[in-house]
């Protein structure tokens, strides 16, 4: 029994590293892909197409990743995602070198496939965690995002200047990070497997140990809470993050402030992981979600108050911090809606819904800002987050007891040891 704690710690460390690599690659996309598209596109109207393809193809691939996880396991899917990053990074280098816009679009689609696998890192961490430590493992994995938030944008800019042709070095960095992601995934020592239940369980009495179905999930208040919280919180965060740089330029603030807005927004997204896991253990996911939505509302109020540097910085940070709490609570709800090793289909549904909401928010962000401006866009955040807060409070009051009774995360399954 003595090797088990050290093996669990080693697996968690690999998953934190995987998350760091993942967000490091994503930060390159956020920082430079639109600029590369502007340089290569035949018309400025198509400049954001490569970035849109990352998001759009990532949406489709996120559902496929969940279904493939049910068949091949987390490690194989994460490794395949790393392979897509390697190929996508190399093709992006070739596209930039040859001024081939269509090739950049193909390459960014592959990068979207890698991006779709990032959400499953946290699910694997939760499934491998001992009973009572799933929420803590979820927050620890998010440390990887904090590391990438500090290092990623600077690494992307430094790499872009490493070669005579701009952006080649940045996409070489993406390929290198994808190459690192493959062995990190394959050397995780275990794959979670569902144990065959001895009899009927609290979720409806299935005797099979296959993936839980949507029909099973929709009767569980934990799953419903996750399906509402994760897409809406992701859409709100994406909307604010996309509008922030546009509003900064429109208000004639410096480019340095624009970069700081994104960086501190990213820090806000991940720095709370240092405390949010412990906080959720103490107050539970219902109150953690309410805290996150409340912080998002504060950011909306700050944004609606004006477009000064302080107001914008406060809005961007609150959007990131609010997302962290809500994202962690939503993930905890999802993990509780299935027995260990049975969550791949439910994960695919939620990841697909979250991706779709983020795509819509991203596509509408420019129109919303052009039509409404910064302050009224912040009012739009209030118009979504306010009803979400009311819903979460009322739904929790009605269903918290039933949700606790239907917590399947400790029911009838344990991670099965497997050699890498």
Short mmCIF file of C-alpha atoms in Angstrom, two decimals, residues 47-198:
data_model
loop_
_atom_site.label_atom_id
_atom_site.label_comp_id
_atom_site.label_asym_id
_atom_site.label_seq_id
_atom_site.Cartn_x
_atom_site.Cartn_y
_atom_site.Cartn_z
CA UNK A 47 -7.87 37.89 -40.37
CA UNK A 48 -9.62 36.23 -37.42
CA UNK A 49 -10.64 33.11 -39.35
CA UNK A 50 -7.67 31.01 -38.11
CA UNK A 51 -8.51 31.88 -34.49
CA UNK A 52 -12.19 31.17 -35.12
CA UNK A 53 -11.26 27.77 -36.58
CA UNK A 54 -9.32 26.95 -33.40
CA UNK A 55 -12.46 27.62 -31.37
CA UNK A 56 -14.96 26.12 -33.80
CA UNK A 57 -13.02 22.96 -34.56
CA UNK A 58 -12.22 22.68 -30.88
CA UNK A 59 -15.96 22.64 -30.18
CA UNK A 60 -16.53 19.68 -32.50
CA UNK A 61 -13.43 17.88 -31.28
CA UNK A 62 -14.36 18.35 -27.61
CA UNK A 63 -17.40 16.14 -28.08
CA UNK A 64 -15.39 13.61 -30.08
CA UNK A 65 -12.70 13.60 -27.37
CA UNK A 66 -15.24 12.58 -24.75
CA UNK A 67 -16.58 9.76 -26.92
CA UNK A 68 -13.06 8.57 -27.75
CA UNK A 69 -12.18 8.64 -24.06
CA UNK A 70 -14.97 6.13 -23.42
CA UNK A 71 -13.36 3.79 -25.94
CA UNK A 72 -9.61 4.37 -25.63
CA UNK A 73 -9.13 6.10 -22.27
CA UNK A 74 -7.93 9.53 -21.19
CA UNK A 75 -4.23 8.92 -21.75
CA UNK A 76 -4.58 7.94 -25.39
CA UNK A 77 -6.86 10.90 -26.16
CA UNK A 78 -4.55 13.36 -24.40
CA UNK A 79 -1.59 11.93 -26.31
CA UNK A 80 -3.48 12.22 -29.61
CA UNK A 81 -4.19 15.84 -28.75
CA UNK A 82 -0.48 16.44 -28.20
CA UNK A 83 0.22 14.87 -31.58
CA UNK A 84 -2.28 17.25 -33.21
CA UNK A 85 -0.41 20.17 -31.60
CA UNK A 86 2.89 18.92 -33.02
CA UNK A 87 1.49 18.62 -36.56
CA UNK A 88 -0.49 21.86 -36.25
CA UNK A 89 2.55 23.76 -35.01
CA UNK A 90 4.74 22.46 -37.83
CA UNK A 91 2.12 23.25 -40.47
CA UNK A 92 1.72 26.74 -38.99
CA UNK A 93 5.47 27.28 -39.35
CA UNK A 94 5.25 26.19 -42.98
CA UNK A 95 2.23 28.44 -43.56
CA UNK A 96 3.99 31.50 -42.19
CA UNK A 97 7.17 30.72 -44.14
CA UNK A 98 5.30 30.25 -47.45
CA UNK A 99 2.62 32.92 -46.87
CA UNK A 100 -0.10 30.28 -47.29
CA UNK A 101 -3.26 31.43 -45.53
CA UNK A 102 -5.21 28.25 -46.31
CA UNK A 103 -2.44 26.19 -44.72
CA UNK A 104 -2.60 28.32 -41.59
CA UNK A 105 -6.34 27.64 -41.43
CA UNK A 106 -5.71 23.88 -41.70
CA UNK A 107 -3.01 24.08 -39.06
CA UNK A 108 -5.14 26.03 -36.61
CA UNK A 109 -7.94 23.48 -37.02
CA UNK A 110 -5.51 20.83 -35.77
CA UNK A 111 -4.52 23.12 -32.91
CA UNK A 112 -8.22 23.30 -32.09
CA UNK A 113 -8.24 19.51 -31.79
CA UNK A 114 -5.47 19.76 -29.19
CA UNK A 115 -7.31 22.56 -27.43
CA UNK A 116 -10.38 20.32 -27.10
CA UNK A 117 -8.49 17.80 -24.95
CA UNK A 118 -7.43 20.27 -22.25
CA UNK A 119 -10.68 20.09 -20.31
CA UNK A 120 -10.34 16.35 -19.84
CA UNK A 121 -7.11 16.73 -17.86
CA UNK A 122 -9.10 17.85 -14.83
CA UNK A 123 -11.56 14.97 -15.18
CA UNK A 124 -8.73 12.48 -15.14
CA UNK A 125 -7.29 14.17 -12.04
CA UNK A 126 -10.66 13.87 -10.29
CA UNK A 127 -11.14 10.22 -11.27
CA UNK A 128 -7.68 9.28 -10.01
CA UNK A 129 -8.03 11.19 -6.73
CA UNK A 130 -8.80 9.33 -3.49
CA UNK A 131 -12.28 9.76 -2.04
CA UNK A 132 -12.63 13.12 -0.36
CA UNK A 133 -9.83 14.75 -2.39
CA UNK A 134 -11.45 15.12 -5.80
CA UNK A 135 -12.21 18.83 -5.41
CA UNK A 136 -8.71 19.46 -4.08
CA UNK A 137 -7.19 17.66 -7.09
CA UNK A 138 -9.32 19.76 -9.43
CA UNK A 139 -7.95 22.98 -7.98
CA UNK A 140 -4.35 21.72 -7.93
CA UNK A 141 -4.50 20.86 -11.64
CA UNK A 142 -5.49 24.46 -12.33
CA UNK A 143 -2.09 25.59 -10.98
CA UNK A 144 -0.82 24.71 -14.44
CA UNK A 145 -2.93 27.51 -15.89
CA UNK A 146 -1.46 29.97 -13.39
CA UNK A 147 2.09 29.09 -14.43
CA UNK A 148 1.19 29.42 -18.11
CA UNK A 149 -0.59 32.75 -17.50
CA UNK A 150 2.66 34.28 -16.27
CA UNK A 151 5.05 32.65 -18.73
CA UNK A 152 2.99 31.95 -21.86
CA UNK A 153 2.52 35.42 -23.42
CA UNK A 154 6.16 36.38 -22.80
CA UNK A 155 7.40 33.08 -24.23
CA UNK A 156 5.19 33.53 -27.29
CA UNK A 157 6.52 37.02 -27.99
CA UNK A 158 10.14 36.03 -27.36
CA UNK A 159 9.82 32.98 -29.64
CA UNK A 160 8.26 35.11 -32.39
CA UNK A 161 11.53 37.01 -32.65
CA UNK A 162 13.78 33.95 -32.59
CA UNK A 163 13.80 33.56 -36.40
CA UNK A 164 14.05 35.99 -39.26
CA UNK A 165 10.47 35.26 -40.32
CA UNK A 166 8.03 36.47 -37.68
CA UNK A 167 5.83 33.89 -35.90
CA UNK A 168 7.86 30.84 -37.02
CA UNK A 169 9.48 30.59 -33.61
CA UNK A 170 6.13 30.90 -31.84
CA UNK A 171 4.61 28.01 -33.73
CA UNK A 172 7.79 26.01 -33.24
CA UNK A 173 7.14 26.52 -29.53
CA UNK A 174 3.61 25.14 -29.98
CA UNK A 175 5.00 22.04 -31.71
CA UNK A 176 7.56 21.57 -28.94
CA UNK A 177 4.90 21.89 -26.24
CA UNK A 178 2.76 19.33 -28.06
CA UNK A 179 5.74 16.99 -28.19
CA UNK A 180 6.16 17.33 -24.43
CA UNK A 181 2.44 16.69 -23.88
CA UNK A 182 2.59 13.19 -25.41
CA UNK A 183 4.92 11.48 -22.90
CA UNK A 184 3.31 13.39 -20.02
CA UNK A 185 -0.02 11.81 -20.95
CA UNK A 186 1.31 8.31 -21.63
CA UNK A 187 3.31 8.10 -18.39
CA UNK A 188 0.31 8.71 -16.12
CA UNK A 189 0.38 5.37 -14.31
CA UNK A 190 -3.33 4.62 -14.14
CA UNK A 191 -6.49 4.80 -16.17
CA UNK A 192 -9.75 5.09 -14.21
CA UNK A 193 -12.03 2.11 -14.70
CA UNK A 194 -15.56 1.67 -13.43
CA UNK A 195 -16.08 -1.28 -11.13
CA UNK A 196 -19.15 -3.40 -11.83
CA UNK A 197 -21.70 -2.41 -9.20
CA UNK A 198 -22.86 -5.06 -6.81
#
